[in-house]
Amino acid sequence: MTMHDSAWEGFKEGPWTEEINVRDFIQRNYNPYDGDAEFLAGPTEKTKKLWETLEDKYLSVERERRVYDVDTETPADIDAFPAGYISEDDDVIVGLQTDVPLKRAMMPFGGWRMVETAIKEAGKEPDPKVKEIFTRYRKTHNDAVFDIYTPRIRAARSSHIITGLPDAYGRGRIIGDYRRVALYGVDRLIEDKEAQKHAVGSEGFSEHWARYREEHAEQIKALKKLKTMAEAYGFDISGPARNAKEAVQWTYFAYLGAVKSQDGAAMSIGRLSSFFDIYFERDLAAGVISEEDAQEIIDALVIKLRIVRFLRTIDYDQIFSGDPYWATWSDAGFSVDGRPQVTKTSFRLLQTLRNLGPAPEPNITIFWDEELPEGYKEFCAAISIETSSIQYESDKQIRDQWGDDAAIACCVSPMKVGKQMQFFGARVNAAKTLLYAMNGGRDEVSGKQVVEGYTPVEGDGPLDFDEVWGKYEDMLDWVVGTYVEALNIIHYCHDKYAYEAIEMALHDSEIIRTMGCGIAGLSIVADSLSAIKYAKVTPVRDETGLIVDYQTEGDFPRYGNDDDRADDIAATIVHTIMEKIRAIPMYRDAIPTQSVLTITSNVVYGKATGSFPCGHKAGTPFAPGANPENGADNHGMIASMLSVGKLDYHDALDGISLTNTITPSGLGRTKDEQVDNLVGILDAGFIMEDA
């Protein structure tokens, strides 16, 4: 070991001591826990008092106003604001985005128009000087995007066949390895980045060489700002954390730097429990802290994560059904050597849902496997039943593809922490595309000719499956091509005008980049094509010849009931769209991926879309994610899980979402029955999906 001997005392050595390698540190030093939840502690008096202060002084006011307060004079940055606290008792894990809890900061580098609209919607006026800077002197990401957008992108955007593009706000879905600050300290990270910056350049000028050096320079500046921000709170984070409390605080400062400087659509915090647990176990063994202290530290961190806020417009909130920012905390699963990554801190994280009450943030995501310790599985099930605040993903699928130090960015999108980032791309309306195919590019809601050069379905007779499928494939070429063209433009401009310096400073220099494409409306397309193939569907036209509705006679199989006839159509749709995405060159040679995901935006997509052969009515919400159509799955939850399991994960490496609702009484009469049955459902569902 080196000068960090005191901070690293008791840790097992390995490559992590010579290079930046958090995974190696974790693998050599964490201890799995296979017991139950009996050791856990409830909230301390300090925790309860702090949460009560937040509720009484801030959260209750925010609920009345929608936005508690906005700083209209200070463009956000890592070190833009003085230290802020919830109260005098806020001294366990400290740090706020601004100087007052829930006060939102403006982040104009993404785009001024959204900032100005959001400020006015909050009942305030923007500072004239700041407005002048970002409308006359400083070009924003949004300005650049709309300078480059082509007419067809604008048409697709305005007709809502593509919705939610990150062209006016931070893209998100970049998980900095925030643990690096705790393990190594900022000075070591700066030293590493300086070495990487100067390692290129001898081969002569190139665009890659210039951008590489400039981005590293920005990362180094961001790390220095991070030190300045921590100093405002009285902490020196230049060196590694010396105990568990510092490890959590240092890690939180790193994350706080990210949410102070970027308003990404998803600002996930990563995979922390095994890392923190190493420090907790060392301090507990030394008698430095008690279990009550350990729980208080985790509770304090989660309180801070729950009060992160971004300045958003009302329209943005409608797209995402509220004000989420997806501070996703991934946990559990297995290491590649077969050891479960369940620790006592995995339990402590779930305990916050009892100590503080249920909440959507952080979005706690469990990497599930039937071989996880029984005590942990039962605790997960119990907390799920009590709070409805846990999400589950297949550990085997993620581990096989992304390794055992992967985490979820947003809600279902996995990536290697500190070694990978995503160019987030919202999603294309795959359902509306089917209607465009049958109407020859005319919008079924407005009647406008959005896409030129395509012929509609002709005649008043029943629809022919092969003809409709052929037209759908042709229209997908246009829609997917337009979509990816928009994404390439957006991310070129984002790197240039709104670069995530602190998040990328906590990555390796050479990383994997993916282009996170996505689709909405899968179940509607699958059921509609199934209706055309297996029933009799006759189009209903308006006076201009536009198909606005359908008469469907006869029965047809529906996706979500473990019926291969419909499920195979759904899998073919996902595969077909992914193949079209793969055929298009990506910005910075990103690897294209796809998600089947509309956890929140399914209402907005539905509002902009007409009626379908399957019976889905115009203006009504889509089913979320890869769910069966609302009310169409009549064979139970396991059948719907089996249907979703037929979608090829390699066609949707960005994640596949299935949302199920179960009332506790439906799981059994007693608490023990409910827990056992929920564990059984999760085991069965993930076994079948992994098969």
XYZ file of C-alpha atoms in Angstrom:
691
model
C 0.000 0.000 0.000
C 0.996 3.656 -0.305
C 0.423 6.876 1.582
C -3.182 5.769 2.004
C -2.187 3.037 4.489
C -4.277 4.478 7.345
C -7.392 4.900 5.180
C -6.980 1.414 3.707
C -5.922 -0.315 6.916
C -7.381 -3.804 7.164
C -8.351 -4.029 3.491
C -7.040 -6.854 1.342
C -4.596 -5.665 -1.315
C -4.850 -6.252 -5.025
C -4.680 -4.442 -8.361
C -7.010 -1.774 -6.930
C -4.152 -0.352 -4.870
C -2.123 0.421 -7.999
C -4.871 1.370 -10.457
C -8.392 2.812 -10.356
C -10.354 -0.397 -9.948
C -13.278 -0.259 -7.520
C -14.648 -3.626 -8.569
C -11.410 -5.361 -7.597
C -11.538 -3.653 -4.184
C -15.100 -4.846 -3.641
C -14.483 -8.408 -4.767
C -11.493 -8.800 -2.444
C -13.084 -7.204 0.603
C -16.860 -7.661 0.813
C -18.497 -10.366 2.907
C -21.862 -11.781 1.802
C -24.581 -11.909 4.447
C -26.961 -14.867 4.468
C -28.921 -14.070 7.620
C -32.256 -12.360 8.179
C -33.355 -8.831 9.080
C -33.308 -9.227 12.868
C -30.135 -7.130 13.277
C -31.654 -3.960 11.777
C -32.234 -0.757 13.717
C -35.124 1.663 13.533
C -34.780 5.404 12.930
C -32.825 7.436 15.458
C -34.361 10.495 17.078
C -32.163 12.669 14.882
C -33.432 10.936 11.749
C -37.073 11.327 12.783
C -36.594 14.993 13.672
C -34.845 15.736 10.371
C -37.577 14.058 8.338
C -40.273 15.885 10.310
C -38.544 19.215 9.610
C -38.454 18.432 5.907
C -42.119 17.479 5.893
C -43.344 20.449 7.939
C -41.210 23.252 6.486
C -40.526 22.182 2.918
C -42.327 19.164 1.446
C -45.799 20.290 2.533
C -45.191 23.720 0.986
C -43.865 22.158 -2.221
C -47.001 20.054 -2.587
C -49.121 23.198 -2.412
C -46.984 25.201 -4.866
C -45.674 22.388 -7.104
C -42.252 24.096 -6.901
C -40.944 25.207 -3.510
C -38.543 27.850 -4.844
C -36.233 28.626 -7.769
C -32.903 30.416 -7.886
C -33.250 32.691 -10.925
C -29.858 34.391 -10.746
C -27.244 31.633 -10.505
C -26.583 29.227 -13.382
C -26.028 25.883 -11.683
C -22.606 24.332 -11.294
C -20.790 22.010 -8.914
C -19.541 24.882 -6.728
C -22.079 27.587 -7.638
C -23.902 27.656 -4.284
C -22.804 28.088 -0.663
C -23.312 25.243 1.782
C -26.919 24.486 2.640
C -28.543 22.425 5.381
C -32.009 21.164 6.246
C -31.669 22.271 9.877
C -29.102 22.615 12.645
C -29.376 18.867 13.230
C -28.440 18.085 9.624
C -24.919 16.859 10.322
C -24.808 13.143 9.480
C -24.573 13.236 5.668
C -24.559 16.815 4.410
C -25.006 18.616 1.101
C -27.835 20.193 -0.894
C -28.177 20.985 -4.584
C -28.527 24.676 -3.750
C -28.405 26.561 -0.431
C -31.974 25.702 0.667
C -33.795 22.335 0.609
C -35.988 21.852 -2.468
C -34.854 25.139 -4.057
C -34.311 24.367 -7.723
C -31.407 25.637 -9.773
C -31.548 26.632 -13.416
C -29.352 24.714 -15.824
C -29.417 26.840 -18.999
C -26.625 25.070 -20.910
C -29.203 22.502 -22.063
C -31.555 25.138 -23.419
C -32.845 28.536 -22.345
C -36.451 28.181 -23.506
C -37.234 25.306 -21.160
C -35.534 27.130 -18.266
C -37.482 30.333 -18.868
C -40.779 28.496 -19.198
C -40.144 26.514 -16.010
C -39.217 29.663 -14.058
C -42.404 31.419 -15.152
C -44.530 28.367 -14.399
C -43.092 28.484 -10.891
C -44.375 32.037 -10.533
C -41.075 33.838 -10.957
C -39.315 35.903 -13.609
C -35.904 35.057 -15.073
C -32.991 37.347 -14.375
C -32.562 39.638 -17.436
C -28.766 39.424 -17.353
C -28.784 35.620 -17.303
C -31.317 35.560 -20.128
C -29.155 37.910 -22.191
C -26.099 35.706 -21.702
C -27.872 32.527 -22.827
C -29.769 34.086 -25.730
C -27.094 36.407 -27.134
C -23.641 35.262 -26.076
C -23.713 31.583 -25.049
C -25.090 29.002 -27.470
C -26.953 26.163 -25.766
C -27.387 22.509 -26.589
C -30.992 23.169 -27.620
C -29.973 25.998 -29.966
C -27.460 23.771 -31.699
C -29.876 20.855 -32.050
C -32.513 22.959 -33.766
C -29.905 24.521 -36.020
C -29.128 21.037 -37.325
C -32.522 19.301 -37.229
C -33.865 18.320 -40.645
C -37.456 19.020 -41.782
C -38.419 15.370 -41.347
C -37.187 15.337 -37.734
C -39.214 18.436 -36.967
C -42.276 16.848 -38.578
C -41.874 13.601 -36.620
C -41.331 15.529 -33.399
C -44.374 17.783 -33.811
C -46.655 14.878 -34.766
C -45.528 12.928 -31.682
C -44.419 9.838 -33.543
C -41.183 10.503 -31.652
C -41.670 12.014 -28.183
C -39.468 12.974 -25.251
C -36.220 13.535 -27.140
C -33.524 14.977 -24.837
C -33.005 18.042 -27.012
C -33.779 20.703 -24.386
C -32.537 19.118 -21.144
C -29.726 16.887 -19.869
C -29.693 13.425 -21.392
C -28.897 11.531 -18.164
C -28.311 7.756 -18.107
C -24.667 8.279 -17.220
C -23.650 6.701 -13.921
C -20.441 8.147 -12.573
C -18.494 5.710 -10.432
C -19.085 7.894 -7.402
C -17.353 5.309 -5.189
C -13.996 6.334 -6.673
C -13.960 9.570 -4.682
C -14.343 7.650 -1.418
C -11.802 4.947 -2.218
C -9.059 7.089 -3.769
C -9.727 10.743 -2.988
C -9.941 13.472 -5.608
C -6.220 14.176 -5.885
C -5.509 10.619 -7.020
C -8.281 10.861 -9.607
C -6.923 14.157 -10.928
C -3.459 12.654 -11.179
C -4.883 9.745 -13.157
C -6.794 12.036 -15.527
C -3.735 14.220 -16.083
C -1.718 11.167 -17.072
C -4.433 10.007 -19.465
C -4.727 13.446 -21.035
C -1.017 13.625 -21.797
C -0.838 10.021 -23.024
C -2.195 11.093 -26.429
C -0.975 13.683 -28.907
C 2.369 12.388 -30.156
C 0.706 10.828 -33.212
C -0.267 14.218 -34.601
C -3.487 16.171 -34.709
C -6.847 14.499 -35.208
C -10.390 15.375 -34.179
C -10.398 12.452 -31.746
C -7.101 13.580 -30.221
C -8.317 17.147 -29.749
C -11.654 16.135 -28.239
C -9.988 13.585 -25.962
C -7.650 16.204 -24.506
C -10.363 18.851 -24.178
C -12.783 16.480 -22.453
C -10.094 15.399 -20.008
C -9.298 19.037 -19.265
C -12.990 19.613 -18.473
C -13.038 16.528 -16.255
C -10.026 17.769 -14.282
C -11.669 21.175 -13.779
C -14.805 19.444 -12.537
C -12.854 17.381 -10.010
C -11.247 20.542 -8.682
C -14.684 22.156 -8.341
C -15.820 19.069 -6.440
C -13.085 19.677 -3.862
C -14.163 23.308 -3.571
C -17.781 22.308 -2.999
C -16.826 19.819 -0.288
C -14.623 22.436 1.398
C -17.681 24.693 1.729
C -19.127 21.985 3.976
C -15.897 21.655 5.945
C -14.562 18.480 4.314
C -11.274 17.750 2.589
C -11.968 15.048 0.010
C -8.527 15.230 -1.584
C -7.626 11.901 0.037
C -9.569 8.661 0.523
C -12.287 8.199 3.122
C -10.996 6.941 6.470
C -14.183 5.409 7.863
C -17.714 4.397 6.913
C -19.290 7.775 7.498
C -16.677 9.458 5.301
C -17.065 6.760 2.648
C -20.780 7.531 2.377
C -20.194 11.295 2.569
C -17.429 11.309 -0.062
C -19.572 9.164 -2.387
C -22.553 11.456 -1.878
C -20.448 14.553 -2.597
C -19.469 12.985 -5.919
C -23.105 12.294 -6.765
C -24.108 15.738 -5.530
C -21.625 17.256 -7.981
C -23.487 15.461 -10.764
C -26.990 16.604 -9.795
C -25.730 20.141 -9.164
C -24.432 20.426 -12.718
C -26.704 18.255 -14.915
C -30.483 17.875 -15.172
C -30.422 14.472 -16.807
C -33.627 12.556 -17.436
C -32.191 9.823 -15.219
C -29.446 10.441 -12.646
C -28.838 7.000 -11.188
C -26.442 6.604 -8.278
C -25.145 3.144 -9.156
C -24.302 0.075 -7.103
C -23.195 1.028 -3.594
C -24.230 -1.449 -0.906
C -21.344 -3.932 -1.094
C -18.874 -1.030 -1.291
C -20.302 0.753 1.753
C -20.636 -2.501 3.667
C -16.886 -3.075 3.597
C -16.403 0.156 5.542
C -19.305 -0.510 7.893
C -18.033 -3.993 8.728
C -14.553 -2.640 9.482
C -15.917 0.110 11.752
C -18.387 -2.191 13.498
C -15.634 -4.733 14.193
C -13.449 -1.973 15.631
C -16.266 -0.718 17.857
C -16.161 2.702 16.188
C -19.886 2.666 15.327
C -23.013 0.780 16.351
C -25.717 -0.697 14.144
C -27.872 2.329 15.018
C -25.089 4.572 13.694
C -24.797 2.558 10.475
C -28.536 2.741 9.825
C -28.606 6.460 10.633
C -25.915 7.096 8.012
C -27.830 5.199 5.316
C -31.093 6.877 6.338
C -29.390 10.290 6.103
C -28.082 9.516 2.616
C -31.497 8.372 1.420
C -33.096 11.541 2.813
C -30.728 13.566 0.648
C -31.543 11.479 -2.413
C -35.255 11.972 -1.827
C -35.013 15.768 -1.976
C -33.060 16.159 -5.212
C -35.082 18.395 -7.534
C -34.691 19.675 -11.088
C -36.284 22.707 -12.688
C -38.749 21.205 -15.145
C -41.682 22.466 -17.170
C -45.235 21.269 -16.679
C -45.073 19.645 -20.126
C -41.980 17.699 -19.077
C -43.753 16.505 -15.929
C -46.651 15.280 -18.065
C -44.331 13.299 -20.331
C -42.776 11.582 -17.322
C -45.941 11.449 -15.186
C -44.648 13.617 -12.377
C -41.218 14.817 -11.380
C -38.998 11.719 -11.315
C -35.257 11.770 -11.752
C -34.543 8.056 -11.180
C -31.749 8.051 -8.624
C -31.697 4.300 -9.168
C -29.750 2.323 -6.555
C -28.986 -1.199 -7.810
C -28.432 -3.973 -5.310
C -27.975 -7.715 -4.705
C -27.327 -10.188 -7.519
C -24.256 -12.416 -7.703
C -20.565 -11.988 -8.371
C -19.143 -13.986 -11.256
C -17.417 -16.242 -8.715
C -20.798 -17.369 -7.405
C -20.978 -15.338 -4.197
C -24.169 -13.327 -3.624
C -23.665 -9.572 -3.415
C -26.139 -9.358 -0.564
C -24.653 -7.603 2.466
C -26.041 -6.151 5.663
C -26.119 -2.794 3.912
C -28.464 -4.331 1.322
C -30.852 -4.817 4.233
C -30.141 -1.321 5.586
C -31.136 0.217 2.253
C -34.502 -1.567 2.295
C -34.958 -0.618 5.950
C -35.065 3.047 4.946
C -38.511 2.350 3.469
C -39.686 1.504 6.977
C -37.708 4.152 8.829
C -38.650 7.005 6.466
C -41.781 5.650 4.794
C -42.310 4.668 1.141
C -40.920 6.851 -1.657
C -40.107 6.560 -5.371
C -36.560 7.907 -4.899
C -34.081 6.390 -4.849
C -35.523 3.860 -7.263
C -34.393 0.730 -5.414
C -33.741 -2.037 -7.946
C -32.990 -5.582 -6.841
C -31.033 -7.892 -9.127
C -33.067 -11.034 -8.464
C -32.007 -14.660 -8.655
C -33.715 -17.650 -7.065
C -30.396 -18.563 -5.389
C -30.200 -15.319 -3.384
C -30.184 -15.919 0.398
C -33.654 -16.826 1.636
C -33.608 -14.253 4.450
C -32.965 -11.469 1.957
C -35.581 -12.679 -0.520
C -38.162 -12.785 2.243
C -37.221 -9.290 3.423
C -37.494 -7.938 -0.134
C -40.942 -9.486 -0.468
C -42.070 -8.132 2.891
C -40.928 -4.601 2.071
C -42.510 -4.815 -1.398
C -45.834 -5.791 0.140
C -45.612 -2.998 2.722
C -44.414 -0.177 0.479
C -44.727 -0.995 -3.260
C -41.345 0.721 -3.605
C -39.008 -1.927 -5.009
C -38.227 -2.892 -8.607
C -36.801 -6.244 -9.698
C -34.569 -7.190 -12.629
C -32.980 -10.428 -13.785
C -29.484 -10.701 -12.339
C -28.481 -13.513 -14.681
C -29.390 -11.578 -17.824
C -27.558 -8.484 -16.621
C -24.514 -10.307 -15.246
C -24.076 -12.449 -18.376
C -24.140 -9.377 -20.622
C -22.662 -6.584 -18.482
C -20.727 -8.266 -15.650
C -21.146 -8.227 -11.875
C -20.461 -4.524 -11.321
C -23.319 -3.311 -13.475
C -26.059 -0.941 -12.388
C -29.314 0.378 -13.788
C -29.400 3.824 -15.372
C -32.985 5.076 -15.241
C -35.398 2.208 -14.673
C -34.352 -0.822 -16.719
C -31.141 0.105 -18.572
C -28.026 -1.759 -17.357
C -24.424 -0.682 -17.834
C -20.951 -1.303 -16.421
C -20.294 1.275 -13.719
C -17.529 3.704 -14.634
C -16.782 1.881 -17.889
C -19.829 2.642 -19.983
C -22.277 5.441 -20.752
C -25.457 5.720 -22.758
C -26.643 8.241 -25.298
C -30.232 8.367 -24.062
C -32.827 8.515 -26.827
C -36.395 8.538 -25.455
C -38.474 6.289 -27.708
C -40.310 5.975 -30.969
C -44.069 5.409 -31.118
C -44.108 1.967 -32.713
C -47.892 1.819 -32.432
C -48.526 5.126 -34.215
C -46.105 3.946 -36.920
C -48.531 1.120 -37.746
C -51.309 3.655 -38.292
C -49.010 5.769 -40.475
C -48.252 2.637 -42.518
C -51.934 2.023 -43.214
C -52.600 5.713 -43.927
C -49.631 6.242 -46.229
C -47.860 8.654 -43.879
C -50.907 10.745 -42.934
C -51.382 11.426 -39.239
C -54.539 9.708 -38.030
C -55.251 12.508 -35.514
C -54.492 15.700 -37.462
C -54.913 14.345 -40.980
C -51.658 16.014 -42.043
C -49.339 14.358 -44.552
C -46.289 13.889 -42.308
C -44.378 11.311 -44.368
C -44.196 11.662 -48.142
C -43.872 8.934 -50.749
C -45.889 6.087 -49.170
C -49.181 4.676 -50.442
C -51.986 3.918 -48.007
C -54.027 0.743 -47.741
C -56.715 1.019 -50.416
C -60.259 -0.289 -50.610
C -62.961 -0.896 -48.036
C -62.508 -4.646 -47.647
C -60.839 -6.525 -44.790
C -57.159 -5.784 -44.178
C -54.591 -8.281 -45.475
C -51.883 -9.194 -42.969
C -49.032 -9.550 -45.462
C -49.851 -6.213 -47.112
C -50.084 -4.396 -43.774
C -46.890 -5.983 -42.473
C -45.024 -4.965 -45.639
C -46.225 -1.382 -45.324
C -45.347 -1.385 -41.624
C -41.778 -2.477 -42.369
C -41.464 0.242 -45.023
C -42.766 2.929 -42.665
C -40.409 1.702 -39.938
C -37.501 2.427 -42.291
C -38.542 6.092 -42.371
C -39.437 6.397 -38.687
C -36.369 4.561 -37.358
C -34.069 6.427 -39.749
C -35.525 9.764 -38.653
C -35.293 8.764 -34.987
C -31.641 7.732 -35.102
C -30.773 10.812 -37.166
C -32.258 12.944 -34.371
C -30.334 11.032 -31.697
C -27.029 11.435 -33.503
C -27.634 15.189 -33.756
C -28.690 15.511 -30.126
C -25.661 13.749 -28.713
C -23.208 15.534 -30.967
C -24.614 18.809 -29.639
C -24.804 17.631 -26.034
C -21.138 16.665 -25.971
C -20.282 20.059 -27.456
C -22.472 22.367 -25.360
C -23.583 20.503 -22.205
C -20.841 17.967 -21.482
C -21.192 15.980 -18.218
C -17.679 16.704 -16.950
C -17.952 15.404 -13.376
C -19.794 12.240 -14.342
C -17.266 11.449 -17.049
C -14.391 12.282 -14.682
C -15.561 9.254 -12.702
C -15.236 6.950 -15.711
C -12.320 5.246 -17.376
C -10.813 7.222 -20.245
C -11.768 4.676 -22.885
C -15.367 3.612 -22.382
C -18.181 1.722 -24.052
C -20.870 3.988 -25.506
C -24.346 2.719 -26.287
C -27.159 4.470 -28.133
C -30.250 3.854 -26.032
C -33.126 3.619 -28.477
C -36.586 2.536 -27.402
C -40.097 1.723 -28.523
C -43.556 2.425 -27.138
C -46.821 0.638 -27.830
C -45.544 -2.899 -28.407
C -48.656 -4.671 -27.125
C -50.950 -2.519 -29.288
C -49.033 -3.329 -32.468
C -48.839 -7.038 -31.611
C -52.549 -7.307 -30.840
C -53.534 -5.245 -33.890
C -51.445 -7.354 -36.248
C -52.824 -10.455 -34.565
C -56.372 -9.171 -35.138
C -55.607 -8.553 -38.821
C -54.077 -12.031 -39.179
C -56.546 -14.139 -37.195
C -59.813 -12.143 -37.279
C -61.561 -9.915 -39.829
C -60.606 -6.215 -39.635
C -62.310 -3.631 -41.832
C -61.060 -0.029 -41.874
C -63.428 2.868 -41.167
C -62.598 6.031 -43.130
C -63.563 9.686 -42.779
C -64.725 11.854 -45.677
C -61.105 12.409 -46.821
C -60.333 8.691 -46.977
C -58.260 8.710 -43.770
C -58.606 5.514 -41.726
C -59.804 6.658 -38.287
C -61.225 3.457 -36.806
C -61.657 -0.279 -37.402
C -64.426 -2.872 -37.257
C -63.033 -6.146 -35.933
C -65.069 -9.346 -36.156
C -64.054 -12.633 -34.584
C -61.588 -13.679 -31.933
C -57.839 -13.320 -32.109
C -54.966 -14.257 -29.753
C -53.625 -11.436 -27.602
C -50.073 -10.871 -26.463
C -49.562 -11.515 -22.758
C -51.392 -14.826 -22.383
C -48.521 -17.201 -23.214
C -49.971 -17.783 -26.687
C -47.163 -18.195 -29.222
C -49.296 -16.856 -32.078
C -49.455 -13.366 -30.568
C -46.194 -13.511 -28.626
C -44.217 -14.396 -31.748
C -45.617 -11.298 -33.470
C -44.437 -9.172 -30.548
C -40.962 -10.723 -30.630
C -40.789 -10.193 -34.409
C -41.670 -6.503 -34.015
C -38.904 -5.973 -31.457
C -36.383 -7.864 -33.600
C -37.357 -6.053 -36.794
C -37.014 -2.607 -35.276
C -33.692 -3.505 -33.678
C -32.311 -4.784 -36.984
C -33.240 -1.494 -38.641
C -31.532 0.439 -35.832
C -28.392 -1.689 -36.124
C -28.089 -0.878 -39.825
C -27.583 2.870 -39.177
C -24.182 4.394 -38.242
C -24.128 5.803 -34.714
C -22.461 8.924 -33.303
C -19.046 8.131 -31.786
C -19.457 4.517 -32.936
C -21.948 3.862 -30.179
C -23.369 0.358 -29.857
C -27.108 0.529 -30.592
C -29.421 -0.922 -27.958
C -33.177 -0.909 -27.518
C -35.614 -0.792 -24.631
C -39.251 -1.786 -24.451
C -40.137 0.886 -21.991
C -42.830 3.442 -21.224
C -43.148 3.260 -17.458
C -44.280 6.881 -17.199
C -44.849 8.311 -20.679
C -47.498 5.812 -21.796
C -50.241 8.371 -21.071
C -48.668 11.035 -23.293
C -48.110 8.570 -26.126
C -51.719 7.460 -25.913
C -53.050 11.019 -26.067
C -51.339 11.616 -29.413
C -52.436 8.357 -31.051
C -55.602 7.145 -32.783
C -57.666 3.951 -32.645
C -56.405 0.449 -33.534
C -57.686 -2.842 -34.952
C -57.221 -4.484 -31.538
C -59.863 -2.196 -30.016
C -57.526 0.306 -28.378
C -59.336 3.647 -28.534
C -57.913 6.981 -29.639
C -56.415 9.129 -26.919
C -56.293 6.410 -24.264
C -53.067 5.446 -22.430
C -50.755 2.765 -23.743
C -49.928 -0.167 -21.510
C -46.592 0.490 -19.794
C -43.407 -1.015 -21.186
C -43.697 -4.566 -22.475
C -46.962 -5.117 -20.608
C -49.905 -6.741 -22.364
C -52.655 -4.345 -23.457
C -54.719 -3.089 -20.546
C -57.277 -5.793 -19.758
C -56.087 -8.148 -22.497
C -54.132 -10.571 -20.301
C -56.692 -12.959 -18.837
C -54.442 -15.891 -17.956
C -52.732 -14.378 -14.926
C -49.410 -12.807 -14.062
C -47.233 -15.833 -14.755
C -48.636 -16.086 -18.280
C -47.812 -12.425 -18.936
C -44.287 -12.975 -17.586
C -43.904 -15.947 -19.943
C -44.997 -13.805 -22.890
C -42.518 -11.074 -22.032
C -39.843 -13.736 -21.587
C -40.194 -14.646 -25.272
C -38.801 -11.259 -26.302
C -35.139 -11.781 -27.164
C -32.999 -9.865 -24.648
C -30.334 -9.391 -27.323
C -32.900 -7.352 -29.272
C -33.566 -5.189 -26.213
C -30.288 -4.928 -24.292
C -31.384 -1.567 -22.913
C -34.042 -3.354 -20.896
C -37.572 -4.752 -21.009
C -40.111 -3.480 -18.505
C -43.056 -5.439 -17.119
C -45.200 -3.720 -14.489
C -47.561 -5.869 -12.410
C -50.028 -4.878 -9.720
C -50.905 -7.314 -6.955
C -52.947 -6.563 -3.853
C -51.437 -8.139 -0.724
C -54.682 -10.017 -0.038
C -54.304 -11.681 -3.429
C -51.074 -13.274 -2.249
C -52.515 -14.944 0.848
C -54.388 -14.442 4.079
C -51.421 -14.079 6.412
C -48.266 -12.012 6.145
C -46.118 -15.164 5.967
C -48.245 -16.592 3.139
C -48.013 -13.334 1.232
C -44.231 -13.204 1.561
C -43.779 -16.854 0.556
C -46.061 -16.521 -2.448
C -44.434 -13.312 -3.708
C -41.005 -14.930 -3.451
C -42.365 -17.898 -5.393
C -43.782 -15.685 -8.139
C -40.507 -13.792 -8.509
C -38.490 -17.022 -8.561
C -40.773 -18.618 -11.146
C -40.962 -15.554 -13.353
C -37.229 -14.920 -13.504
C -36.371 -18.617 -13.940
C -38.620 -18.748 -16.992
C -37.357 -15.456 -18.410
C -33.731 -16.578 -18.019
C -34.391 -19.978 -19.609
